[in-house]
């Protein structure tokens, strides 16, 4: 994807936005409000299923989308 206003190109990668912790434990991993790529989730050992992510016994509600990684100019 190219943003002509910025004269920059980005590689789009699948990602999720952490909306809330689904359990009563709060957010012990400080993920709510953050965006993580699917690759980062795999590296963390998180399990993704539809609109949820489970990381170290904590369930999170997420919104799926994309994140742009800047390409060299």
PDB file of N, CA and C in Angstrom:
ATOM      1  N   UNK A   1       0.853  -1.154   0.000  1.00  0.00           N
ATOM      2  CA  UNK A   1       0.000   0.000   0.000  1.00  0.00           C
ATOM      3  C   UNK A   1       0.907   1.227   0.000  1.00  0.00           C
ATOM      4  N   UNK A   2       0.534   2.225  -0.791  1.00  0.00           N
ATOM      5  CA  UNK A   2       1.306   3.460  -0.863  1.00  0.00           C
ATOM      6  C   UNK A   2       0.445   4.633  -0.430  1.00  0.00           C
ATOM      7  N   UNK A   3       0.982   5.444   0.471  1.00  0.00           N
ATOM      8  CA  UNK A   3       0.323   6.688   0.881  1.00  0.00           C
ATOM      9  C   UNK A   3       1.008   7.822   0.130  1.00  0.00           C
ATOM     10  N   UNK A   4       0.334   8.330  -0.878  1.00  0.00           N
ATOM     11  CA  UNK A   4       0.941   9.362  -1.716  1.00  0.00           C
ATOM     12  C   UNK A   4       1.217  10.640  -0.936  1.00  0.00           C
ATOM     13  N   UNK A   5       0.385  10.958   0.063  1.00  0.00           N
ATOM     14  CA  UNK A   5       0.601  12.163   0.864  1.00  0.00           C
ATOM     15  C   UNK A   5       1.934  12.112   1.606  1.00  0.00           C
ATOM     16  N   UNK A   6       2.334  10.914   2.011  1.00  0.00           N
ATOM     17  CA  UNK A   6       3.587  10.736   2.744  1.00  0.00           C
ATOM     18  C   UNK A   6       4.724  10.276   1.846  1.00  0.00           C
ATOM     19  N   UNK A   7       4.379   9.929   0.612  1.00  0.00           N
ATOM     20  CA  UNK A   7       5.350   9.379  -0.330  1.00  0.00           C
ATOM     21  C   UNK A   7       6.059   8.159   0.280  1.00  0.00           C
ATOM     22  N   UNK A   8       5.259   7.289   0.941  1.00  0.00           N
ATOM     23  CA  UNK A   8       5.781   6.092   1.591  1.00  0.00           C
ATOM     24  C   UNK A   8       4.937   4.889   1.214  1.00  0.00           C
ATOM     25  N   UNK A   9       5.614   3.736   1.164  1.00  0.00           N
ATOM     26  CA  UNK A   9       4.926   2.474   0.902  1.00  0.00           C
ATOM     27  C   UNK A   9       5.010   1.591   2.140  1.00  0.00           C
ATOM     28  N   UNK A  10       3.969   0.782   2.319  1.00  0.00           N
ATOM     29  CA  UNK A  10       3.875  -0.088   3.479  1.00  0.00           C
ATOM     30  C   UNK A  10       3.492  -1.492   3.045  1.00  0.00           C
ATOM     31  N   UNK A  11       4.084  -2.488   3.698  1.00  0.00           N
ATOM     32  CA  UNK A  11       3.668  -3.879   3.521  1.00  0.00           C
ATOM     33  C   UNK A  11       2.575  -4.136   4.551  1.00  0.00           C
ATOM     34  N   UNK A  12       1.417  -4.583   4.101  1.00  0.00           N
ATOM     35  CA  UNK A  12       0.293  -4.830   4.999  1.00  0.00           C
ATOM     36  C   UNK A  12       0.370  -6.261   5.522  1.00  0.00           C
ATOM     37  N   UNK A  13       0.259  -6.388   6.855  1.00  0.00           N
ATOM     38  CA  UNK A  13       0.331  -7.701   7.491  1.00  0.00           C
ATOM     39  C   UNK A  13      -0.881  -7.890   8.394  1.00  0.00           C
ATOM     40  N   UNK A  14      -1.415  -9.118   8.477  1.00  0.00           N
ATOM     41  CA  UNK A  14      -2.545  -9.381   9.376  1.00  0.00           C
ATOM     42  C   UNK A  14      -2.162  -9.081  10.825  1.00  0.00           C
ATOM     43  N   UNK A  15      -3.114  -8.499  11.560  1.00  0.00           N
ATOM     44  CA  UNK A  15      -2.861  -8.122  12.950  1.00  0.00           C
ATOM     45  C   UNK A  15      -4.173  -8.116  13.723  1.00  0.00           C
ATOM     46  N   UNK A  16      -4.071  -7.963  15.032  1.00  0.00           N
ATOM     47  CA  UNK A  16      -5.257  -7.835  15.879  1.00  0.00           C
ATOM     48  C   UNK A  16      -5.068  -6.661  16.831  1.00  0.00           C
ATOM     49  N   UNK A  17      -6.190  -6.042  17.191  1.00  0.00           N
ATOM     50  CA  UNK A  17      -6.213  -4.982  18.199  1.00  0.00           C
ATOM     51  C   UNK A  17      -6.872  -5.572  19.438  1.00  0.00           C
ATOM     52  N   UNK A  18      -6.193  -5.527  20.567  1.00  0.00           N
ATOM     53  CA  UNK A  18      -6.717  -6.061  21.820  1.00  0.00           C
ATOM     54  C   UNK A  18      -7.696  -5.056  22.418  1.00  0.00           C
ATOM     55  N   UNK A  19      -8.973  -5.465  22.519  1.00  0.00           N
ATOM     56  CA  UNK A  19     -10.038  -4.569  22.973  1.00  0.00           C
ATOM     57  C   UNK A  19     -10.258  -4.667  24.474  1.00  0.00           C
ATOM     58  N   UNK A  20     -10.328  -5.892  24.992  1.00  0.00           N
ATOM     59  CA  UNK A  20     -10.590  -6.072  26.430  1.00  0.00           C
ATOM     60  C   UNK A  20     -10.186  -7.481  26.842  1.00  0.00           C
ATOM     61  N   UNK A  21      -9.951  -7.623  28.126  1.00  0.00           N
ATOM     62  CA  UNK A  21      -9.725  -8.936  28.703  1.00  0.00           C
ATOM     63  C   UNK A  21     -11.096  -9.571  28.904  1.00  0.00           C
ATOM     64  N   UNK A  22     -11.249 -10.826  28.488  1.00  0.00           N
ATOM     65  CA  UNK A  22     -12.557 -11.475  28.544  1.00  0.00           C
ATOM     66  C   UNK A  22     -12.856 -12.075  29.915  1.00  0.00           C
ATOM     67  N   UNK A  23     -11.864 -12.199  30.764  1.00  0.00           N
ATOM     68  CA  UNK A  23     -12.076 -12.816  32.070  1.00  0.00           C
ATOM     69  C   UNK A  23     -12.118 -11.796  33.188  1.00  0.00           C
ATOM     70  N   UNK A  24     -12.108 -12.305  34.400  1.00  0.00           N
ATOM     71  CA  UNK A  24     -12.163 -11.433  35.575  1.00  0.00           C
ATOM     72  C   UNK A  24     -10.770 -11.107  36.114  1.00  0.00           C
ATOM     73  N   UNK A  25      -9.733 -11.590  35.427  1.00  0.00           N
ATOM     74  CA  UNK A  25      -8.359 -11.378  35.894  1.00  0.00           C
ATOM     75  C   UNK A  25      -7.788 -10.024  35.485  1.00  0.00           C
ATOM     76  N   UNK A  26      -8.549  -9.215  34.781  1.00  0.00           N
ATOM     77  CA  UNK A  26      -8.016  -7.949  34.288  1.00  0.00           C
ATOM     78  C   UNK A  26      -7.097  -8.182  33.099  1.00  0.00           C
ATOM     79  N   UNK A  27      -6.049  -7.397  33.006  1.00  0.00           N
ATOM     80  CA  UNK A  27      -5.111  -7.468  31.884  1.00  0.00           C
ATOM     81  C   UNK A  27      -3.688  -7.662  32.415  1.00  0.00           C
ATOM     82  N   UNK A  28      -3.359  -8.866  32.887  1.00  0.00           N
ATOM     83  CA  UNK A  28      -2.054  -9.080  33.511  1.00  0.00           C
ATOM     84  C   UNK A  28      -0.867  -8.942  32.558  1.00  0.00           C
ATOM     85  N   UNK A  29      -1.113  -8.963  31.250  1.00  0.00           N
ATOM     86  CA  UNK A  29      -0.022  -8.898  30.274  1.00  0.00           C
ATOM     87  C   UNK A  29       0.038  -7.546  29.562  1.00  0.00           C
ATOM     88  N   UNK A  30      -0.775  -6.586  30.008  1.00  0.00           N
ATOM     89  CA  UNK A  30      -0.772  -5.223  29.465  1.00  0.00           C
ATOM     90  C   UNK A  30      -0.942  -5.215  27.938  1.00  0.00           C
ATOM     91  N   UNK A  31      -1.928  -5.962  27.445  1.00  0.00           N
ATOM     92  CA  UNK A  31      -2.163  -6.046  26.005  1.00  0.00           C
ATOM     93  C   UNK A  31      -3.349  -5.209  25.532  1.00  0.00           C
ATOM     94  N   UNK A  32      -4.282  -4.874  26.415  1.00  0.00           N
ATOM     95  CA  UNK A  32      -5.468  -4.114  26.004  1.00  0.00           C
ATOM     96  C   UNK A  32      -5.028  -2.759  25.451  1.00  0.00           C
ATOM     97  N   UNK A  33      -5.544  -2.448  24.256  1.00  0.00           N
ATOM     98  CA  UNK A  33      -5.196  -1.206  23.579  1.00  0.00           C
ATOM     99  C   UNK A  33      -4.023  -1.345  22.623  1.00  0.00           C
ATOM    100  N   UNK A  34      -3.358  -2.472  22.643  1.00  0.00           N
ATOM    101  CA  UNK A  34      -2.197  -2.685  21.771  1.00  0.00           C
ATOM    102  C   UNK A  34      -2.602  -3.407  20.490  1.00  0.00           C
ATOM    103  N   UNK A  35      -1.740  -3.291  19.481  1.00  0.00           N
ATOM    104  CA  UNK A  35      -1.905  -3.996  18.213  1.00  0.00           C
ATOM    105  C   UNK A  35      -0.707  -4.919  18.053  1.00  0.00           C
ATOM    106  N   UNK A  36      -0.984  -6.172  17.723  1.00  0.00           N
ATOM    107  CA  UNK A  36       0.079  -7.154  17.507  1.00  0.00           C
ATOM    108  C   UNK A  36      -0.158  -7.847  16.174  1.00  0.00           C
ATOM    109  N   UNK A  37       0.918  -8.057  15.425  1.00  0.00           N
ATOM    110  CA  UNK A  37       0.804  -8.795  14.167  1.00  0.00           C
ATOM    111  C   UNK A  37       0.559 -10.266  14.477  1.00  0.00           C
ATOM    112  N   UNK A  38      -0.003 -10.976  13.498  1.00  0.00           N
ATOM    113  CA  UNK A  38      -0.226 -12.417  13.684  1.00  0.00           C
ATOM    114  C   UNK A  38       1.113 -13.128  13.889  1.00  0.00           C
ATOM    115  N   UNK A  39       2.154 -12.649  13.214  1.00  0.00           N
ATOM    116  CA  UNK A  39       3.484 -13.236  13.383  1.00  0.00           C
ATOM    117  C   UNK A  39       3.974 -13.049  14.821  1.00  0.00           C
ATOM    118  N   UNK A  40       3.771 -11.862  15.377  1.00  0.00           N
ATOM    119  CA  UNK A  40       4.177 -11.607  16.766  1.00  0.00           C
ATOM    120  C   UNK A  40       3.404 -12.505  17.726  1.00  0.00           C
ATOM    121  N   UNK A  41       2.107 -12.710  17.459  1.00  0.00           N
ATOM    122  CA  UNK A  41       1.298 -13.590  18.310  1.00  0.00           C
ATOM    123  C   UNK A  41       1.820 -15.021  18.261  1.00  0.00           C
ATOM    124  N   UNK A  42       2.197 -15.474  17.068  1.00  0.00           N
ATOM    125  CA  UNK A  42       2.765 -16.821  16.934  1.00  0.00           C
ATOM    126  C   UNK A  42       4.058 -16.938  17.735  1.00  0.00           C
ATOM    127  N   UNK A  43       4.901 -15.901  17.642  1.00  0.00           N
ATOM    128  CA  UNK A  43       6.169 -15.913  18.368  1.00  0.00           C
ATOM    129  C   UNK A  43       5.953 -15.884  19.881  1.00  0.00           C
ATOM    130  N   UNK A  44       4.880 -15.232  20.329  1.00  0.00           N
ATOM    131  CA  UNK A  44       4.546 -15.172  21.757  1.00  0.00           C
ATOM    132  C   UNK A  44       3.963 -16.490  22.257  1.00  0.00           C
ATOM    133  N   UNK A  45       3.479 -17.320  21.329  1.00  0.00           N
ATOM    134  CA  UNK A  45       2.820 -18.563  21.708  1.00  0.00           C
ATOM    135  C   UNK A  45       1.344 -18.376  22.007  1.00  0.00           C
ATOM    136  N   UNK A  46       0.757 -17.282  21.514  1.00  0.00           N
ATOM    137  CA  UNK A  46      -0.666 -17.004  21.730  1.00  0.00           C
ATOM    138  C   UNK A  46      -1.508 -17.821  20.756  1.00  0.00           C
ATOM    139  N   UNK A  47      -2.706 -18.198  21.192  1.00  0.00           N
ATOM    140  CA  UNK A  47      -3.653 -18.929  20.348  1.00  0.00           C
ATOM    141  C   UNK A  47      -4.739 -17.976  19.877  1.00  0.00           C
ATOM    142  N   UNK A  48      -4.953 -17.931  18.557  1.00  0.00           N
ATOM    143  CA  UNK A  48      -5.976 -17.061  17.963  1.00  0.00           C
ATOM    144  C   UNK A  48      -7.127 -17.916  17.464  1.00  0.00           C
ATOM    145  N   UNK A  49      -8.347 -17.466  17.745  1.00  0.00           N
ATOM    146  CA  UNK A  49      -9.532 -18.135  17.225  1.00  0.00           C
ATOM    147  C   UNK A  49     -10.618 -17.100  17.029  1.00  0.00           C
ATOM    148  N   UNK A  50     -11.000 -16.892  15.771  1.00  0.00           N
ATOM    149  CA  UNK A  50     -12.022 -15.920  15.392  1.00  0.00           C
ATOM    150  C   UNK A  50     -11.737 -14.561  16.028  1.00  0.00           C
ATOM    151  N   UNK A  51     -12.541 -14.125  16.987  1.00  0.00           N
ATOM    152  CA  UNK A  51     -12.375 -12.792  17.576  1.00  0.00           C
ATOM    153  C   UNK A  51     -11.794 -12.843  18.982  1.00  0.00           C
ATOM    154  N   UNK A  52     -10.999 -13.896  19.246  1.00  0.00           N
ATOM    155  CA  UNK A  52     -10.401 -14.066  20.568  1.00  0.00           C
ATOM    156  C   UNK A  52      -8.940 -14.467  20.445  1.00  0.00           C
ATOM    157  N   UNK A  53      -8.174 -14.083  21.450  1.00  0.00           N
ATOM    158  CA  UNK A  53      -6.788 -14.526  21.582  1.00  0.00           C
ATOM    159  C   UNK A  53      -6.612 -14.998  23.018  1.00  0.00           C
ATOM    160  N   UNK A  54      -5.975 -16.149  23.170  1.00  0.00           N
ATOM    161  CA  UNK A  54      -5.644 -16.645  24.503  1.00  0.00           C
ATOM    162  C   UNK A  54      -4.131 -16.594  24.634  1.00  0.00           C
ATOM    163  N   UNK A  55      -3.684 -15.880  25.651  1.00  0.00           N
ATOM    164  CA  UNK A  55      -2.255 -15.754  25.917  1.00  0.00           C
ATOM    165  C   UNK A  55      -2.000 -16.057  27.389  1.00  0.00           C
ATOM    166  N   UNK A  56      -1.236 -17.105  27.643  1.00  0.00           N
ATOM    167  CA  UNK A  56      -0.889 -17.516  29.008  1.00  0.00           C
ATOM    168  C   UNK A  56      -2.110 -17.562  29.922  1.00  0.00           C
ATOM    169  N   UNK A  57      -3.127 -18.301  29.540  1.00  0.00           N
ATOM    170  CA  UNK A  57      -4.341 -18.513  30.342  1.00  0.00           C
ATOM    171  C   UNK A  57      -5.227 -17.284  30.493  1.00  0.00           C
ATOM    172  N   UNK A  58      -4.977 -16.230  29.732  1.00  0.00           N
ATOM    173  CA  UNK A  58      -5.843 -15.052  29.756  1.00  0.00           C
ATOM    174  C   UNK A  58      -6.481 -14.902  28.383  1.00  0.00           C
ATOM    175  N   UNK A  59      -7.813 -14.794  28.365  1.00  0.00           N
ATOM    176  CA  UNK A  59      -8.546 -14.624  27.105  1.00  0.00           C
ATOM    177  C   UNK A  59      -8.780 -13.140  26.851  1.00  0.00           C
ATOM    178  N   UNK A  60      -8.636 -12.757  25.589  1.00  0.00           N
ATOM    179  CA  UNK A  60      -8.848 -11.370  25.176  1.00  0.00           C
ATOM    180  C   UNK A  60      -9.809 -11.325  23.998  1.00  0.00           C
ATOM    181  N   UNK A  61     -10.654 -10.298  23.967  1.00  0.00           N
ATOM    182  CA  UNK A  61     -11.468 -10.003  22.794  1.00  0.00           C
ATOM    183  C   UNK A  61     -10.636  -9.100  21.898  1.00  0.00           C
ATOM    184  N   UNK A  62     -10.597  -9.435  20.599  1.00  0.00           N
ATOM    185  CA  UNK A  62      -9.772  -8.677  19.661  1.00  0.00           C
ATOM    186  C   UNK A  62     -10.574  -8.308  18.419  1.00  0.00           C
ATOM    187  N   UNK A  63     -10.073  -7.325  17.695  1.00  0.00           N
ATOM    188  CA  UNK A  63     -10.608  -6.952  16.388  1.00  0.00           C
ATOM    189  C   UNK A  63      -9.514  -7.244  15.373  1.00  0.00           C
ATOM    190  N   UNK A  64      -9.865  -8.046  14.371  1.00  0.00           N
ATOM    191  CA  UNK A  64      -8.886  -8.388  13.343  1.00  0.00           C
ATOM    192  C   UNK A  64      -8.758  -7.261  12.329  1.00  0.00           C
ATOM    193  N   UNK A  65      -7.551  -7.096  11.828  1.00  0.00           N
ATOM    194  CA  UNK A  65      -7.300  -6.083  10.812  1.00  0.00           C
ATOM    195  C   UNK A  65      -5.901  -6.259  10.252  1.00  0.00           C
ATOM    196  N   UNK A  66      -5.270  -5.144   9.938  1.00  0.00           N
ATOM    197  CA  UNK A  66      -3.938  -5.169   9.344  1.00  0.00           C
ATOM    198  C   UNK A  66      -3.078  -4.087   9.975  1.00  0.00           C
ATOM    199  N   UNK A  67      -1.768  -4.296   9.879  1.00  0.00           N
ATOM    200  CA  UNK A  67      -0.806  -3.296  10.322  1.00  0.00           C
ATOM    201  C   UNK A  67       0.151  -3.051   9.160  1.00  0.00           C
ATOM    202  N   UNK A  68       0.530  -1.807   8.975  1.00  0.00           N
ATOM    203  CA  UNK A  68       1.438  -1.458   7.887  1.00  0.00           C
ATOM    204  C   UNK A  68       2.870  -1.370   8.378  1.00  0.00           C
ATOM    205  N   UNK A  69       3.762  -2.106   7.710  1.00  0.00           N
ATOM    206  CA  UNK A  69       5.185  -2.037   8.036  1.00  0.00           C
ATOM    207  C   UNK A  69       5.866  -1.209   6.955  1.00  0.00           C
ATOM    208  N   UNK A  70       6.511  -0.096   7.333  1.00  0.00           N
ATOM    209  CA  UNK A  70       7.120   0.772   6.320  1.00  0.00           C
ATOM    210  C   UNK A  70       8.172   0.032   5.497  1.00  0.00           C
ATOM    211  N   UNK A  71       8.126   0.250   4.197  1.00  0.00           N
ATOM    212  CA  UNK A  71       9.131  -0.300   3.295  1.00  0.00           C
ATOM    213  C   UNK A  71      10.227   0.741   3.106  1.00  0.00           C
ATOM    214  N   UNK A  72      11.440   0.303   2.788  1.00  0.00           N
ATOM    215  CA  UNK A  72      12.514   1.280   2.561  1.00  0.00           C
ATOM    216  C   UNK A  72      12.130   2.246   1.437  1.00  0.00           C
ATOM    217  N   UNK A  73      12.557   3.509   1.576  1.00  0.00           N
ATOM    218  CA  UNK A  73      12.202   4.500   0.527  1.00  0.00           C
ATOM    219  C   UNK A  73      12.791   4.174  -0.828  1.00  0.00           C
TER     220      UNK A  73
END
